[in-house]
Amino acid sequence: MSDAAAQPWQDDRRIADFLNYWRSKRPAAGRLPPKPAIDPVELGAGMLPILALIEPIDGGARFSYRLSGTRMNADAGLDLTGRYVDELNPNRDYARYLTGLYRMTMQHRLPVYSETRYRARSGRMGTTRRLLCPLAKDGVSVDTIVCAQVLEPDDQRFIEAPTLTYAASFEPVCVFVIAD
């Protein structure tokens, strides 16, 4: 591996560990792991709160949170499970940004890493680190995206302040499609 500056997903141990875990579950080069390959027992209690399963609807026309971890729900200020991205985010630009990342993951059939600077309605400001990994029951057609997401507030006084569906305003910092 090269330095973390060239691979910012290495900056957070949980994100880096999940990428390595996802890679270990690929059945063969060019093939995607199926959803059952992602084992909550193997991942452990420390990883589960920052994970979400996202399902493309109608080939990626919409996306739904099939399951979301407790930390993600706490950061959002509500349970994301069963909610649609385009209905959930009052900031339509942010909803389109997220949908674009999910579509990029489907298109490339590779992990996508992004960092975003955000300002929440609560006043909380910080950075979101997000890793999106594609899953496919047939090994080819993406039917689920597993997301590992970490929010890092600039001011620790806001550590528990919910973002209330994330970003009142945001600025993309970087987006990488992570090749094998």
Short mmCIF file of C-alpha atoms in Angstrom, two decimals:
data_model
loop_
_atom_site.label_atom_id
_atom_site.label_comp_id
_atom_site.label_asym_id
_atom_site.label_seq_id
_atom_site.Cartn_x
_atom_site.Cartn_y
_atom_site.Cartn_z
CA MET A 1 0.00 0.00 0.00
CA SER A 2 1.08 3.54 -0.59
CA ASP A 3 0.83 6.36 1.92
CA ALA A 4 -2.49 7.41 3.46
CA ALA A 5 -2.46 10.71 1.52
CA ALA A 6 -2.94 8.73 -1.67
CA GLN A 7 -5.45 6.42 0.06
CA PRO A 8 -7.47 8.48 2.56
CA TRP A 9 -9.66 5.48 3.43
CA GLN A 10 -6.63 4.24 5.38
CA ASP A 11 -6.99 7.19 7.80
CA ASP A 12 -9.81 5.53 9.75
CA ARG A 13 -9.09 2.03 11.04
CA ARG A 14 -12.77 0.97 10.85
CA ILE A 15 -13.09 2.02 7.21
CA ALA A 16 -9.78 0.35 6.28
CA ASP A 17 -10.71 -2.81 8.18
CA PHE A 18 -14.09 -3.03 6.48
CA LEU A 19 -12.53 -2.63 3.03
CA ASN A 20 -10.12 -5.48 3.81
CA TYR A 21 -13.01 -7.58 5.13
CA TRP A 22 -15.09 -6.95 1.97
CA ARG A 23 -12.11 -7.86 -0.22
CA SER A 24 -11.66 -11.11 1.73
CA LYS A 25 -15.27 -12.06 0.94
CA ARG A 26 -14.97 -11.74 -2.83
CA PRO A 27 -15.33 -15.24 -4.29
CA ALA A 28 -12.95 -14.51 -7.21
CA ALA A 29 -11.38 -11.60 -9.08
CA GLY A 30 -14.07 -9.55 -10.77
CA ARG A 31 -16.84 -11.18 -8.71
CA LEU A 32 -18.77 -9.51 -5.92
CA PRO A 33 -19.59 -11.11 -2.58
CA PRO A 34 -23.24 -11.92 -1.86
CA LYS A 35 -25.02 -10.32 1.10
CA PRO A 36 -24.86 -13.52 3.24
CA ALA A 37 -21.03 -13.36 3.03
CA ILE A 38 -21.12 -10.30 5.30
CA ASP A 39 -21.31 -11.96 8.70
CA PRO A 40 -22.24 -9.77 11.70
CA VAL A 41 -20.49 -12.19 14.08
CA GLU A 42 -17.23 -11.89 12.14
CA LEU A 43 -17.55 -8.11 11.97
CA GLY A 44 -18.09 -7.77 15.70
CA ALA A 45 -19.97 -5.32 17.86
CA GLY A 46 -17.55 -2.46 17.17
CA MET A 47 -18.26 -2.40 13.43
CA LEU A 48 -22.01 -2.99 13.30
CA PRO A 49 -23.13 0.46 14.58
CA ILE A 50 -21.45 2.23 11.63
CA LEU A 51 -22.83 -0.05 8.90
CA ALA A 52 -25.91 0.19 6.70
CA LEU A 53 -27.33 -2.00 3.96
CA ILE A 54 -28.65 0.05 1.06
CA GLU A 55 -30.84 -1.46 -1.63
CA PRO A 56 -31.20 -0.08 -5.13
CA ILE A 57 -34.83 0.16 -6.21
CA ASP A 58 -35.74 -0.13 -9.90
CA GLY A 59 -32.12 -0.51 -11.03
CA GLY A 60 -30.91 2.46 -8.99
CA ALA A 61 -33.74 4.92 -9.68
CA ARG A 62 -34.10 5.14 -5.87
CA PHE A 63 -32.28 3.76 -2.85
CA SER A 64 -33.63 2.46 0.44
CA TYR A 65 -31.88 1.81 3.74
CA ARG A 66 -32.63 -1.86 4.34
CA LEU A 67 -30.83 -1.83 7.68
CA SER A 68 -28.88 0.84 9.52
CA GLY A 69 -26.56 0.66 12.51
CA THR A 70 -27.21 2.37 15.81
CA ARG A 71 -24.40 4.93 15.38
CA MET A 72 -25.70 5.89 11.93
CA ASN A 73 -29.20 6.28 13.36
CA ALA A 74 -27.89 8.34 16.28
CA ASP A 75 -25.96 10.61 13.91
CA ALA A 76 -29.04 11.05 11.73
CA GLY A 77 -31.31 11.65 14.72
CA LEU A 78 -33.77 8.99 13.50
CA ASP A 79 -33.94 5.36 12.40
CA LEU A 80 -32.94 5.19 8.74
CA THR A 81 -34.19 1.60 8.27
CA GLY A 82 -36.86 1.33 5.59
CA ARG A 83 -36.47 4.97 4.51
CA TYR A 84 -35.73 6.22 1.00
CA VAL A 85 -32.74 8.50 0.51
CA ASP A 86 -34.68 10.92 -1.69
CA GLU A 87 -37.44 11.31 0.93
CA LEU A 88 -35.18 11.36 3.96
CA ASN A 89 -32.91 14.29 3.23
CA PRO A 90 -34.46 17.76 3.34
CA ASN A 91 -31.36 19.02 1.52
CA ARG A 92 -32.15 17.84 -2.02
CA ASP A 93 -28.61 18.54 -3.24
CA TYR A 94 -27.25 16.25 -0.54
CA ALA A 95 -29.77 13.54 -1.41
CA ARG A 96 -28.67 13.76 -5.06
CA TYR A 97 -25.03 13.61 -4.00
CA LEU A 98 -25.62 10.42 -1.98
CA THR A 99 -27.68 8.87 -4.77
CA GLY A 100 -24.83 9.66 -7.19
CA LEU A 101 -22.35 7.85 -4.93
CA TYR A 102 -24.61 4.81 -4.75
CA ARG A 103 -25.03 4.78 -8.53
CA MET A 104 -21.26 5.11 -8.97
CA THR A 105 -20.82 2.03 -6.76
CA MET A 106 -23.29 0.10 -8.91
CA GLN A 107 -21.76 1.26 -12.19
CA HIS A 108 -18.15 0.46 -11.31
CA ARG A 109 -18.92 -2.65 -9.23
CA LEU A 110 -16.06 -1.54 -6.96
CA PRO A 111 -15.88 0.14 -3.55
CA VAL A 112 -16.35 3.91 -3.53
CA TYR A 113 -14.83 6.07 -0.80
CA SER A 114 -15.93 9.64 -0.14
CA GLU A 115 -15.27 12.40 2.34
CA THR A 116 -17.66 15.27 2.84
CA ARG A 117 -17.47 18.36 5.02
CA TYR A 118 -20.87 19.03 6.58
CA ARG A 119 -22.73 21.54 8.67
CA ALA A 120 -25.81 20.13 10.38
CA ARG A 121 -28.90 22.03 11.44
CA SER A 122 -27.84 21.35 15.03
CA GLY A 123 -24.74 23.51 14.42
CA ARG A 124 -22.50 20.46 14.32
CA MET A 125 -19.72 20.68 11.75
CA GLY A 126 -17.33 17.97 10.72
CA THR A 127 -16.27 15.37 8.20
CA THR A 128 -18.10 12.28 6.99
CA ARG A 129 -15.96 9.36 5.85
CA ARG A 130 -17.96 6.84 3.85
CA LEU A 131 -17.05 3.53 2.20
CA LEU A 132 -19.60 1.93 -0.13
CA CYS A 133 -19.03 -1.71 -1.11
CA PRO A 134 -21.18 -3.52 -3.69
CA LEU A 135 -22.77 -6.91 -3.06
CA ALA A 136 -24.41 -9.23 -5.59
CA LYS A 137 -26.13 -12.55 -5.06
CA ASP A 138 -25.10 -13.62 -8.58
CA GLY A 139 -21.60 -12.16 -8.17
CA VAL A 140 -22.20 -9.63 -10.95
CA SER A 141 -25.35 -7.49 -10.67
CA VAL A 142 -25.24 -5.18 -7.64
CA ASP A 143 -28.33 -5.75 -5.50
CA THR A 144 -27.10 -4.32 -2.19
CA ILE A 145 -24.53 -1.75 -1.10
CA VAL A 146 -22.99 -2.03 2.32
CA CYS A 147 -21.93 1.31 3.75
CA ALA A 148 -19.41 1.93 6.54
CA GLN A 149 -19.77 5.54 7.67
CA VAL A 150 -18.01 7.58 10.32
CA LEU A 151 -18.85 11.17 11.26
CA GLU A 152 -16.09 13.18 12.90
CA PRO A 153 -17.33 16.42 14.48
CA ASP A 154 -14.89 19.32 14.58
CA ASP A 155 -15.97 20.20 18.11
CA GLN A 156 -16.32 17.32 20.57
CA ARG A 157 -19.07 19.23 22.41
CA PHE A 158 -21.31 18.26 19.49
CA ILE A 159 -20.36 14.57 19.53
CA GLU A 160 -23.90 13.48 20.45
CA ALA A 161 -25.82 16.20 18.59
CA PRO A 162 -27.77 14.56 15.77
CA THR A 163 -27.23 15.90 12.31
CA LEU A 164 -30.96 15.52 11.62
CA THR A 165 -30.53 13.69 8.37
CA TYR A 166 -27.05 14.77 7.84
CA ALA A 167 -26.22 17.93 5.98
CA ALA A 168 -27.89 21.32 6.03
CA SER A 169 -24.90 22.25 3.89
CA PHE A 170 -22.05 20.13 2.60
CA GLU A 171 -18.93 20.21 0.50
CA PRO A 172 -17.46 17.11 -1.13
CA VAL A 173 -13.77 16.72 -0.26
CA CYS A 174 -12.93 13.63 -2.30
CA VAL A 175 -14.42 10.64 -4.07
CA PHE A 176 -12.41 7.59 -5.08
CA VAL A 177 -13.37 4.42 -6.90
CA ILE A 178 -11.08 1.88 -5.24
CA ALA A 179 -9.65 -0.52 -7.79
CA ASP A 180 -8.42 -3.97 -6.87
#
